[in-house]
CSV table of C-alpha atoms in Angstrom, one decimal:
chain,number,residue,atom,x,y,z
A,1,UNK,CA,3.9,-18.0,24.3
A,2,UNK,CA,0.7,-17.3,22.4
A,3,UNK,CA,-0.1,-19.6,20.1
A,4,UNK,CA,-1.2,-18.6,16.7
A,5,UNK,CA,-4.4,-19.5,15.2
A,6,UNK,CA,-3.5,-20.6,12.2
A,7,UNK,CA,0.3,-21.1,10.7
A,8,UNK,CA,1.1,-20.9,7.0
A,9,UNK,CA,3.0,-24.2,7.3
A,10,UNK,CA,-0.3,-25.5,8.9
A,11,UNK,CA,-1.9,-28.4,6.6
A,12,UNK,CA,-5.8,-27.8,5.9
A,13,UNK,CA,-6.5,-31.1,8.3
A,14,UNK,CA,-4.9,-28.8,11.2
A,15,UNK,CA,-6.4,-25.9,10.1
A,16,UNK,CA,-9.7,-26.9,10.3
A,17,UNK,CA,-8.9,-28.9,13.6
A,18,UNK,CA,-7.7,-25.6,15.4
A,19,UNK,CA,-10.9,-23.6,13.7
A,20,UNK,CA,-13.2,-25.3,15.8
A,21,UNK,CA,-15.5,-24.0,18.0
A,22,UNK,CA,-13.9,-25.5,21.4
A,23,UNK,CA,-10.1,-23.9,20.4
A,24,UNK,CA,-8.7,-22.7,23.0
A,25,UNK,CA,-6.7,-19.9,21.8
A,26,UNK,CA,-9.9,-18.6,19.3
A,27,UNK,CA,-12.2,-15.8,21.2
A,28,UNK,CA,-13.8,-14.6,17.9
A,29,UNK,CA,-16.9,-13.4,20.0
A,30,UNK,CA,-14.9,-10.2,21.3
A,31,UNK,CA,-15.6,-7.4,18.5
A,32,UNK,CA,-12.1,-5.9,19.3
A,33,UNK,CA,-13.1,-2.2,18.3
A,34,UNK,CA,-16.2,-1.8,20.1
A,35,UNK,CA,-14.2,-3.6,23.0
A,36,UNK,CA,-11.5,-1.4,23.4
A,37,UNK,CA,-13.1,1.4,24.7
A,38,UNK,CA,-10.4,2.5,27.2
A,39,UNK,CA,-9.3,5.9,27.2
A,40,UNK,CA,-7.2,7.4,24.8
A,41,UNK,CA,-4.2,9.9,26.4
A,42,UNK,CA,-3.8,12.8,24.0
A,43,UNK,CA,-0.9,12.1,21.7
A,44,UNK,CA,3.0,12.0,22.8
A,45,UNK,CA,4.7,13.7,20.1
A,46,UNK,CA,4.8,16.7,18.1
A,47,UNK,CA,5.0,17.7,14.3
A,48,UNK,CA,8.6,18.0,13.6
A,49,UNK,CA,10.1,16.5,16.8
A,50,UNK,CA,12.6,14.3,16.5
A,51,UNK,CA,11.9,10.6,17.0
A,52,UNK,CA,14.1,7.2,17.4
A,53,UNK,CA,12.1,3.7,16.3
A,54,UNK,CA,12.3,1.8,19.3
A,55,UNK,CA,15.4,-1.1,18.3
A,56,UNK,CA,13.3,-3.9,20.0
A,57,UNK,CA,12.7,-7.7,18.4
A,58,UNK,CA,9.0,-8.6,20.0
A,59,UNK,CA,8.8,-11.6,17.4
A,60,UNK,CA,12.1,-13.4,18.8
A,61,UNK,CA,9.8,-14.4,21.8
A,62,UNK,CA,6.7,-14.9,20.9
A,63,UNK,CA,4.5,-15.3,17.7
A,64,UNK,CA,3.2,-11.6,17.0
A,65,UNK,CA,2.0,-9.6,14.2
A,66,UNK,CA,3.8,-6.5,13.7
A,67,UNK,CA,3.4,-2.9,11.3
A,68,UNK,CA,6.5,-1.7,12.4
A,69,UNK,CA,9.1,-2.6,9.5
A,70,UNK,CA,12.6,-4.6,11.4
A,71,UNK,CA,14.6,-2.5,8.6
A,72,UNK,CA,13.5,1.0,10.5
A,73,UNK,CA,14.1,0.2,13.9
A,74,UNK,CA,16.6,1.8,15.6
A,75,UNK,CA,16.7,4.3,13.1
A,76,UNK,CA,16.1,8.0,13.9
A,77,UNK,CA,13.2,10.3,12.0
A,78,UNK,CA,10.8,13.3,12.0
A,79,UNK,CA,7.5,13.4,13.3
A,80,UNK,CA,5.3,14.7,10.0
A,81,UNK,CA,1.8,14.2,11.4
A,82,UNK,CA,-0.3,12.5,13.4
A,83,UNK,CA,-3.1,10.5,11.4
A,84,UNK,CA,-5.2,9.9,14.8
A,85,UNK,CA,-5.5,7.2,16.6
A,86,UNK,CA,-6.6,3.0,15.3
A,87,UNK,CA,-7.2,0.2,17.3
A,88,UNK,CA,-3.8,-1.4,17.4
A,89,UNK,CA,-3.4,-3.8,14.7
A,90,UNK,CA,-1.0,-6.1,16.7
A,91,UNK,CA,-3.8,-6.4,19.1
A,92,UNK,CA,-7.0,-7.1,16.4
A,93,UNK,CA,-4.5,-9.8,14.7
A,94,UNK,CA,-5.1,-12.0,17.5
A,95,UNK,CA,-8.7,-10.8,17.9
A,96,UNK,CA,-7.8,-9.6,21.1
A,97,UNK,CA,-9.2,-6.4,22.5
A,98,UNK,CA,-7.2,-3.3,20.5
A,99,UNK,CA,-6.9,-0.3,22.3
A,100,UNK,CA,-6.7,2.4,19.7
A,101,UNK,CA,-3.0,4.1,19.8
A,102,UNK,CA,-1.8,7.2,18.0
A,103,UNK,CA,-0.5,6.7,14.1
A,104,UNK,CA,2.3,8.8,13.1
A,105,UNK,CA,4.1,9.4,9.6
A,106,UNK,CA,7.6,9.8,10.2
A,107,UNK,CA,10.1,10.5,8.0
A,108,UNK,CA,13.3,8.9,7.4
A,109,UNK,CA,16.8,10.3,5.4
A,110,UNK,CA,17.1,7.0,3.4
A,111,UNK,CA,20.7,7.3,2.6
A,112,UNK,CA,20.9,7.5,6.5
A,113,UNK,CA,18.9,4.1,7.0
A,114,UNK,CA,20.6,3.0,3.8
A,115,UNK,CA,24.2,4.2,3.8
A,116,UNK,CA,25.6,1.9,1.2
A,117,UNK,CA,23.2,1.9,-1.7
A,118,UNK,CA,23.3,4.9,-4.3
A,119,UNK,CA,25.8,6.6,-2.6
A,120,UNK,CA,26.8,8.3,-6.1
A,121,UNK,CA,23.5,10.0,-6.8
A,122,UNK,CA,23.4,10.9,-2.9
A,123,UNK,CA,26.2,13.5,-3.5
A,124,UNK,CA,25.2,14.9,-6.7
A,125,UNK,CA,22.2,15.7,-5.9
A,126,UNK,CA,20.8,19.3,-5.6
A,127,UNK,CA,17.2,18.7,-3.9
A,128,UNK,CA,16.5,17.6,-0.8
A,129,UNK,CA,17.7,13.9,1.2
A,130,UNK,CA,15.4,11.2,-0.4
A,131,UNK,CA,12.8,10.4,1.9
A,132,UNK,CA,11.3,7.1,3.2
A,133,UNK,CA,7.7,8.1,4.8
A,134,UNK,CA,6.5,5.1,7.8
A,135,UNK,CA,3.2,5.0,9.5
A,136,UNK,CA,4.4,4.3,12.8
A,137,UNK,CA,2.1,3.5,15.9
A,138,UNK,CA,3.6,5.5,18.9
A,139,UNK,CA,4.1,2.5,21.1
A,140,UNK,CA,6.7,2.2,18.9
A,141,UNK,CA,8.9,5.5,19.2
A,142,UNK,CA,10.3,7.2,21.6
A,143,UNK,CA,12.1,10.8,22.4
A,144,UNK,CA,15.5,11.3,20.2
A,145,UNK,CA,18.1,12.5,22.3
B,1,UNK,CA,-15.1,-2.5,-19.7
B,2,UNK,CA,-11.2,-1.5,-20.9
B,3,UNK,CA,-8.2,-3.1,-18.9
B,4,UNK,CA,-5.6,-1.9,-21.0
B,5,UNK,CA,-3.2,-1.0,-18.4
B,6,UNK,CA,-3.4,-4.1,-16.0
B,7,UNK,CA,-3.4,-6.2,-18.9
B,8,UNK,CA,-1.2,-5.6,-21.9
B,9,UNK,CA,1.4,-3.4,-20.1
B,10,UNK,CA,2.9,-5.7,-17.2
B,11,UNK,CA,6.0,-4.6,-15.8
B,12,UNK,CA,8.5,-6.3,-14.8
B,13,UNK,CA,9.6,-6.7,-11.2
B,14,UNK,CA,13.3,-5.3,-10.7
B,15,UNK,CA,16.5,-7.1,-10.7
B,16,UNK,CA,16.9,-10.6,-11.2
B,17,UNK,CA,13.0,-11.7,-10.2
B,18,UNK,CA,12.6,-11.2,-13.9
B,19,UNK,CA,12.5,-15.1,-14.5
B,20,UNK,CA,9.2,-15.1,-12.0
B,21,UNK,CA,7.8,-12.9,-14.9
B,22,UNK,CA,4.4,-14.6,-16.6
B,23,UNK,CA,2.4,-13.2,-19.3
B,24,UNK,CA,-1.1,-13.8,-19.6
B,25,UNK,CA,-3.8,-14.1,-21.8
B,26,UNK,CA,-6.1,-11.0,-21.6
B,27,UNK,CA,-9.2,-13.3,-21.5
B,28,UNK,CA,-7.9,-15.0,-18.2
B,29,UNK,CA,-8.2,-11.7,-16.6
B,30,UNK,CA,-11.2,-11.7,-14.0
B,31,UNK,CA,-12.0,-15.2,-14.9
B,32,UNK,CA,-11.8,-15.9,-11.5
B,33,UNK,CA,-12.5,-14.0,-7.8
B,34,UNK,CA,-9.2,-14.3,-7.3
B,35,UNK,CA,-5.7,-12.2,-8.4
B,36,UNK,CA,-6.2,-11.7,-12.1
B,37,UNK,CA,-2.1,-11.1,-11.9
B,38,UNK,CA,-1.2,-14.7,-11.3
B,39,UNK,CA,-1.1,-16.8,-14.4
B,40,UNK,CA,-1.6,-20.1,-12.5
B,41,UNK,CA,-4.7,-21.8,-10.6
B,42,UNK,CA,-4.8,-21.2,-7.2
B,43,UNK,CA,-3.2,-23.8,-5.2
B,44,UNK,CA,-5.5,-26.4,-3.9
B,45,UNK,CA,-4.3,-26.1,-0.2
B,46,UNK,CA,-5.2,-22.2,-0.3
B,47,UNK,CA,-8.8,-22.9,-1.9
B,48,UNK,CA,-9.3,-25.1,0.9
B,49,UNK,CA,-8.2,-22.3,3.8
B,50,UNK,CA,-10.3,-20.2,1.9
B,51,UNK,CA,-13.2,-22.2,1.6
B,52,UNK,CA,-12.9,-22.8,6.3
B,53,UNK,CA,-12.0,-19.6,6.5
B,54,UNK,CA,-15.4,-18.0,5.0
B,55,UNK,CA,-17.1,-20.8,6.2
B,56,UNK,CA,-16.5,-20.1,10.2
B,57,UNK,CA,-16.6,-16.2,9.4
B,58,UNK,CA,-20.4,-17.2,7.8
B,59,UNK,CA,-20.8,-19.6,10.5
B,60,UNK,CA,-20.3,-17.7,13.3
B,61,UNK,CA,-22.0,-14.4,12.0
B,62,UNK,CA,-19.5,-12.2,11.3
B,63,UNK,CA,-20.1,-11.4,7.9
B,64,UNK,CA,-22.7,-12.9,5.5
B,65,UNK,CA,-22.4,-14.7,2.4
B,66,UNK,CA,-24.2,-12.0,-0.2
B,67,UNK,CA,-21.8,-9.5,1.9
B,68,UNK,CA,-18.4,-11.4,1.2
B,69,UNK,CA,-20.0,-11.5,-2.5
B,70,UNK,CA,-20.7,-8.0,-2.4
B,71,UNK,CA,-17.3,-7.2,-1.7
B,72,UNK,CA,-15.8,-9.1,-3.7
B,73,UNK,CA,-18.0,-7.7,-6.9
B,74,UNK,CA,-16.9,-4.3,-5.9
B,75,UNK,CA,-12.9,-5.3,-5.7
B,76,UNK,CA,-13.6,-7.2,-8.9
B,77,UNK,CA,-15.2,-3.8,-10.7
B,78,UNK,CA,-12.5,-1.8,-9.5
B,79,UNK,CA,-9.6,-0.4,-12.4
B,80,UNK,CA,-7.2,2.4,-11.7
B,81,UNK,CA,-10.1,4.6,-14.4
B,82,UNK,CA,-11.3,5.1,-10.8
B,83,UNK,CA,-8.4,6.9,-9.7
B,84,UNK,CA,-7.3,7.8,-12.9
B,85,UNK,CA,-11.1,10.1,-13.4
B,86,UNK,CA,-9.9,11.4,-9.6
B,87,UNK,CA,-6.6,13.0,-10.8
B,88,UNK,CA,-8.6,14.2,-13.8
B,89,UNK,CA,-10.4,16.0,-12.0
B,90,UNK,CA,-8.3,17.1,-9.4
B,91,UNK,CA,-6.0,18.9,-12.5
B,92,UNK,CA,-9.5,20.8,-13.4
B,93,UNK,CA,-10.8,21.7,-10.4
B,94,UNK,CA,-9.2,23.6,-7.6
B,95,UNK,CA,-11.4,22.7,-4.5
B,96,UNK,CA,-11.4,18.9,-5.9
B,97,UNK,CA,-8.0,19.1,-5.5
B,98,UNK,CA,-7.7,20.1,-2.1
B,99,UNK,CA,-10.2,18.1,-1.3
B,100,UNK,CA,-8.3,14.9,-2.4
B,101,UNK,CA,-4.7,15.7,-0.9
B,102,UNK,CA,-6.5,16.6,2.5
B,103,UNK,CA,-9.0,14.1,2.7
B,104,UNK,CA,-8.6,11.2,-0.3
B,105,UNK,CA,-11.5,9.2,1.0
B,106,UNK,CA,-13.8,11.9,1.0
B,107,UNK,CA,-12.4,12.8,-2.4
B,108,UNK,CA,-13.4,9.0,-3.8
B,109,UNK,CA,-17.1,9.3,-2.5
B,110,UNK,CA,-17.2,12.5,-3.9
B,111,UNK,CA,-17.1,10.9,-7.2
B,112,UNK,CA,-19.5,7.8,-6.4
B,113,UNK,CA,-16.7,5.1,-5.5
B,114,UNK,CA,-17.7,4.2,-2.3
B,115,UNK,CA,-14.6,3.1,0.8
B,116,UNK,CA,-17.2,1.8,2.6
B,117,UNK,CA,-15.0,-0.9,4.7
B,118,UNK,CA,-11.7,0.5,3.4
B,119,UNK,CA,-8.9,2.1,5.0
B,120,UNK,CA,-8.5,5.9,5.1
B,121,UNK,CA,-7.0,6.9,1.3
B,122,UNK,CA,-3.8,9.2,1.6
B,123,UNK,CA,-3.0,11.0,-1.5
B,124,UNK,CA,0.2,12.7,-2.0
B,125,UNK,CA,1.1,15.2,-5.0
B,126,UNK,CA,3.8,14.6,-7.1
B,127,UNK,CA,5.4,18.1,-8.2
B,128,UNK,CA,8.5,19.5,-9.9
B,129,UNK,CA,10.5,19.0,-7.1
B,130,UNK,CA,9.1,15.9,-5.5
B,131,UNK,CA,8.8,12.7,-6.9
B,132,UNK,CA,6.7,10.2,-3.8
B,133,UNK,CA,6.5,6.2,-5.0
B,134,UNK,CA,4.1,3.5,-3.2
B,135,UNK,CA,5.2,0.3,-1.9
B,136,UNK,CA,4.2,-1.7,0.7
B,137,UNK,CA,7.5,-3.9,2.4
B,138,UNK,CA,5.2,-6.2,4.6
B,139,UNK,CA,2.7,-7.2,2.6
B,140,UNK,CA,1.1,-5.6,-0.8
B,141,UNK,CA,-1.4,-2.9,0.6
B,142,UNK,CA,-3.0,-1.1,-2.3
B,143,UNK,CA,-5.8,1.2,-2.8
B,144,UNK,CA,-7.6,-1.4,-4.3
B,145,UNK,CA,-11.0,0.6,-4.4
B,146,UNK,CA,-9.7,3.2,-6.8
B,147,UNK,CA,-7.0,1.2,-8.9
B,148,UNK,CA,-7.8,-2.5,-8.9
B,149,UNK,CA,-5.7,-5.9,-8.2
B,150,UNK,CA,-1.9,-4.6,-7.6
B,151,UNK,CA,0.1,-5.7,-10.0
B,152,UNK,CA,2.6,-8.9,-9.1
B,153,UNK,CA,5.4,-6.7,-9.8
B,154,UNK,CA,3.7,-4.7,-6.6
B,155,UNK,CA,3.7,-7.7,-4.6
B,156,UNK,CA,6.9,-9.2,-5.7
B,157,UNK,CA,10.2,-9.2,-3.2
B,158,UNK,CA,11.9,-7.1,-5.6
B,159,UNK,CA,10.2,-4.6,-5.6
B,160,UNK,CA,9.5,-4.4,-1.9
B,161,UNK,CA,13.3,-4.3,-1.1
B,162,UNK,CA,14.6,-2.1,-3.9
B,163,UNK,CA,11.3,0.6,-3.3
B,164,UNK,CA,12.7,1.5,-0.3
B,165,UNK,CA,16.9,1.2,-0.4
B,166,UNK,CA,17.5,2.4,-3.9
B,167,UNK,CA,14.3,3.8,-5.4
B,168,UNK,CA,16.1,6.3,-7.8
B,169,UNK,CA,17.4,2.7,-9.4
B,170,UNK,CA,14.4,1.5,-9.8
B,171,UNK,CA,13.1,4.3,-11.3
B,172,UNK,CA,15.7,4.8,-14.2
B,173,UNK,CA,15.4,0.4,-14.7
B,174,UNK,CA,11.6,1.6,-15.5
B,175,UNK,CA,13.0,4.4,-17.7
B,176,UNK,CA,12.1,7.3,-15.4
B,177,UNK,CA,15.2,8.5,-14.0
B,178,UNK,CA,14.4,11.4,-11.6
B,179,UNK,CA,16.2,14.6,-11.7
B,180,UNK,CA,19.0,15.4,-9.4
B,181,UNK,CA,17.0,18.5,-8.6
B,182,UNK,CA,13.7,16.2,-7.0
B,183,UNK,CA,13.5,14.5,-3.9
B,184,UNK,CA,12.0,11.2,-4.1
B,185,UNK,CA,10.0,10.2,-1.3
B,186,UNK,CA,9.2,6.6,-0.9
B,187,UNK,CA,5.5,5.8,1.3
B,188,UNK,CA,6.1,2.5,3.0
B,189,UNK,CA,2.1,1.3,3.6
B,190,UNK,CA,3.1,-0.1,6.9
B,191,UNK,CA,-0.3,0.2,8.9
B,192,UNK,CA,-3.4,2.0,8.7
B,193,UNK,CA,-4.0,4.3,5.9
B,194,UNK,CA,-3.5,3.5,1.6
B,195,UNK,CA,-1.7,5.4,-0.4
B,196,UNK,CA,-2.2,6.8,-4.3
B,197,UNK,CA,0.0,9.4,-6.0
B,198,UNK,CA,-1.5,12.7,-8.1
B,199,UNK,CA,0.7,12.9,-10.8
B,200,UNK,CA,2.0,15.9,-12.6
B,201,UNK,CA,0.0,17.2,-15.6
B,202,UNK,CA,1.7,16.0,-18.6
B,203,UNK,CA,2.4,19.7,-20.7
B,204,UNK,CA,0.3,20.3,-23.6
B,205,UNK,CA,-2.4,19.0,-22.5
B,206,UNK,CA,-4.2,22.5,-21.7
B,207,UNK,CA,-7.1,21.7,-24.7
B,208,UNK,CA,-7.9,18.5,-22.9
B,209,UNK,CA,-11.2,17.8,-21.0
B,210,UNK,CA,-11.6,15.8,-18.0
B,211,UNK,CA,-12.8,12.7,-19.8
B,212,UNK,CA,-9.5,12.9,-22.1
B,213,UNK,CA,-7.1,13.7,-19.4
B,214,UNK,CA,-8.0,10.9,-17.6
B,215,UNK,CA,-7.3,8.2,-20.6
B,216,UNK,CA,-3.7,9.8,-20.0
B,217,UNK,CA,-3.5,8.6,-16.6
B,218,UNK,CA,-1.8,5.3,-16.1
B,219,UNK,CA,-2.1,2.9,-13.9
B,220,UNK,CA,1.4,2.8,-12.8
B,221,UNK,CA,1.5,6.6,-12.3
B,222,UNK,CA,-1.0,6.6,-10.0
B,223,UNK,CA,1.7,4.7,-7.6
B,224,UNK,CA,4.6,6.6,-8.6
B,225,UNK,CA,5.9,4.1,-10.9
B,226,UNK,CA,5.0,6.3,-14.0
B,227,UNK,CA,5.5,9.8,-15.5
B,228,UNK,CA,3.0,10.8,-17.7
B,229,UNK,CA,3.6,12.5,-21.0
B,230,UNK,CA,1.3,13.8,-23.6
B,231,UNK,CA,0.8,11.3,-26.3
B,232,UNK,CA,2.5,11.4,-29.3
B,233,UNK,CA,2.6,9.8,-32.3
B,234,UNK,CA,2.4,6.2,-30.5
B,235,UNK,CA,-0.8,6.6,-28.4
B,236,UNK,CA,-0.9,4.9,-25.0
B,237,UNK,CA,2.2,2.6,-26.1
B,238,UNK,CA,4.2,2.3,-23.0
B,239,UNK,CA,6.3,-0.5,-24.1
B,240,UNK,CA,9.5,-1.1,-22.2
């Protein structure tokens, strides 16, 4: 389990105990962008394909940091564009070396993700689905079948 | 310098989270370094993670003192007239325009706000037929360079729930409800990139110049939560 480096329920005296220099969890001296220089595969997924959020629970085993809201996973969207790529956040949380990954905005029906709020002005409406738009890292998504 | 929108026109998050609701004393505003929104003191036990925090980024090199400072002055300085003198612009000028829906940070340096540091600025137009509002469900990411301190309504659990399963709602609560005929999109600013809206032109506003169509553009509208309308006879009164 990876320990965090510091907790919000920490106390300031355990704070500053784990922000010493001897920590063992604490490898500040990594600059994680310049570090991750490995090389990035051209992206996965095409404007307008259909994509699923993968439905998986990463912070039920171990302390992580996460981009990828828990209320859109599972849930299936449309690939809108593809930003480029960033070092991956989850990654340069931990100052860990971050491999830069492909960012995606997908789009979302939100009556879909949402089937049980506003269901009235769903069906009256005349324009198009309301729209929830996610910047999504593709490690993240996968092929809707 | 004028705050008039962070200040004297606070609005309330959604929903019940209407007892967390503080006014403040325009002269509190930017007292402090830190979120001119909350009404109380920082609490001791964050000063003090603060304080280590800054003090091993210092220590260890990572970023200097007069550079933390620097920063800081420059999030401090920062009021949605920044963004507001973008849209302005981007209403008179064609090429601005594109410029700013294809490439928003280049369209802030453009005008001498500098992102030096930030993260990529998106900008999305609001139309006739589309109506996109900002929120940010994990934390409060805001385009702070170009509009300020977010709000706490921004920040508050409210509004981060409600944004993004019955935005339409939260509109009309606001007094903006949104035609049957326009799509609302709602940007979730889950990773990388921030996020700022180019509102419609209000109508009758053709006579304006860029300095005057700017002192139309609120705060809120540059997130979605506003629709601007030519003044009447209550200038800049946005009561609600």
């Amino acid at each position: 389990m990876t320990q965090p480096i510091i907790d919000a329920q920490m106390t300031s005296a355990e704070i500053s105990d784990r922000c010493t220099d001897d920590a063992p969890s604490v490898s500040v001296s990594v600059n994680p962008v310049t570090a991750a220089t490995a090389s990035l595969s051209a992206r996965r997924f095409a404007d307008g394909q259909r994509v699923r959020v993968k439905a998986e629970w990463p912070e039920a085993l171990q302390y992580v940091h996460l981009r990828t809201p828990s209320y859109i996973r599972g849930h299936c969207g449309v690939i809108v564009r593809c930003f480029g790529a960033f070092p991956n956040p989850e990654d340069l949380a931990f100052g860990r070396p971050a491999p830069r990954k492909h960012l995606y905005h997908v789009a979302f029906d939100r009556a879909a993700v949402w089937p049980t709020e506003n269901t009235a002005s769903a069906a009256s409406r005349t324009s198009g689905p309301d729209k929830l738009l996610i910047e999504l890292y593709e490690h993240w998504i996968e092929e809707a079948t | 310098m004028n705050h008039r929108d962070e200040s004297d026109t606070p609005k309330s998050a959604p929903t019940s989270a209407a007892s967390h609701h503080h006014d403040h004393a325009p002269s509190h505003v930017h007292s402090h370094g830190l979120d001119p929104e909350h009404s109380h003191e920082p609490m001791p036990e964050s000063v003090a993670l603060l304080d280590r925090l800054t003090t091993l980024l210092v220590g260890k090199g990572l970023v200097t003192q007069d550079e933390l400072i620097a920063q800081q002055r420059v999030t401090d300085n920062a009021t949605h007239e920044n963004g507001a003198r973008m849209v302005a612009k981007a209403w008179c000028d064609p090429d601005y325009r594109r410029l700013l829906l294809s490439d928003g940070s280049a369209a802030a340096e453009a005008l001498g706000y500098s992102m030096a540091g930030a993260p990529p600025l998106g900008v999305v137009e609001n139309t006739d037929t589309v109506h996109h509002l900002i929120v940010c469900t994990l934390c409060s990411c805001y385009p702070r360079q170009l509009l300020g301190y977010p709000p706490e309504w921004y920040k508050s659990s409210a509004y981060r729930a409600r944004a993004v399963r019955d935005p339409r709602s939260v509109l009309a609560e606001w007094g903006l409800p949104i035609p049957t005929s326009t799509e609302v999109r709602v940007i979730d600013s889950t990773a990388d990139f921030r996020w700022m809206v180019l509102p419609r032109r209000p109508a009758g506003t053709d006579h304006l110049d860029e300095a005057a169509l700017a002192r139309l553009v609120t705060r809120d509208a540059l997130i979605g939560a506003d629709v601007l309308r030519m003044p009447t006879d209550i200038p800049f009164s946005r009561s609600r």
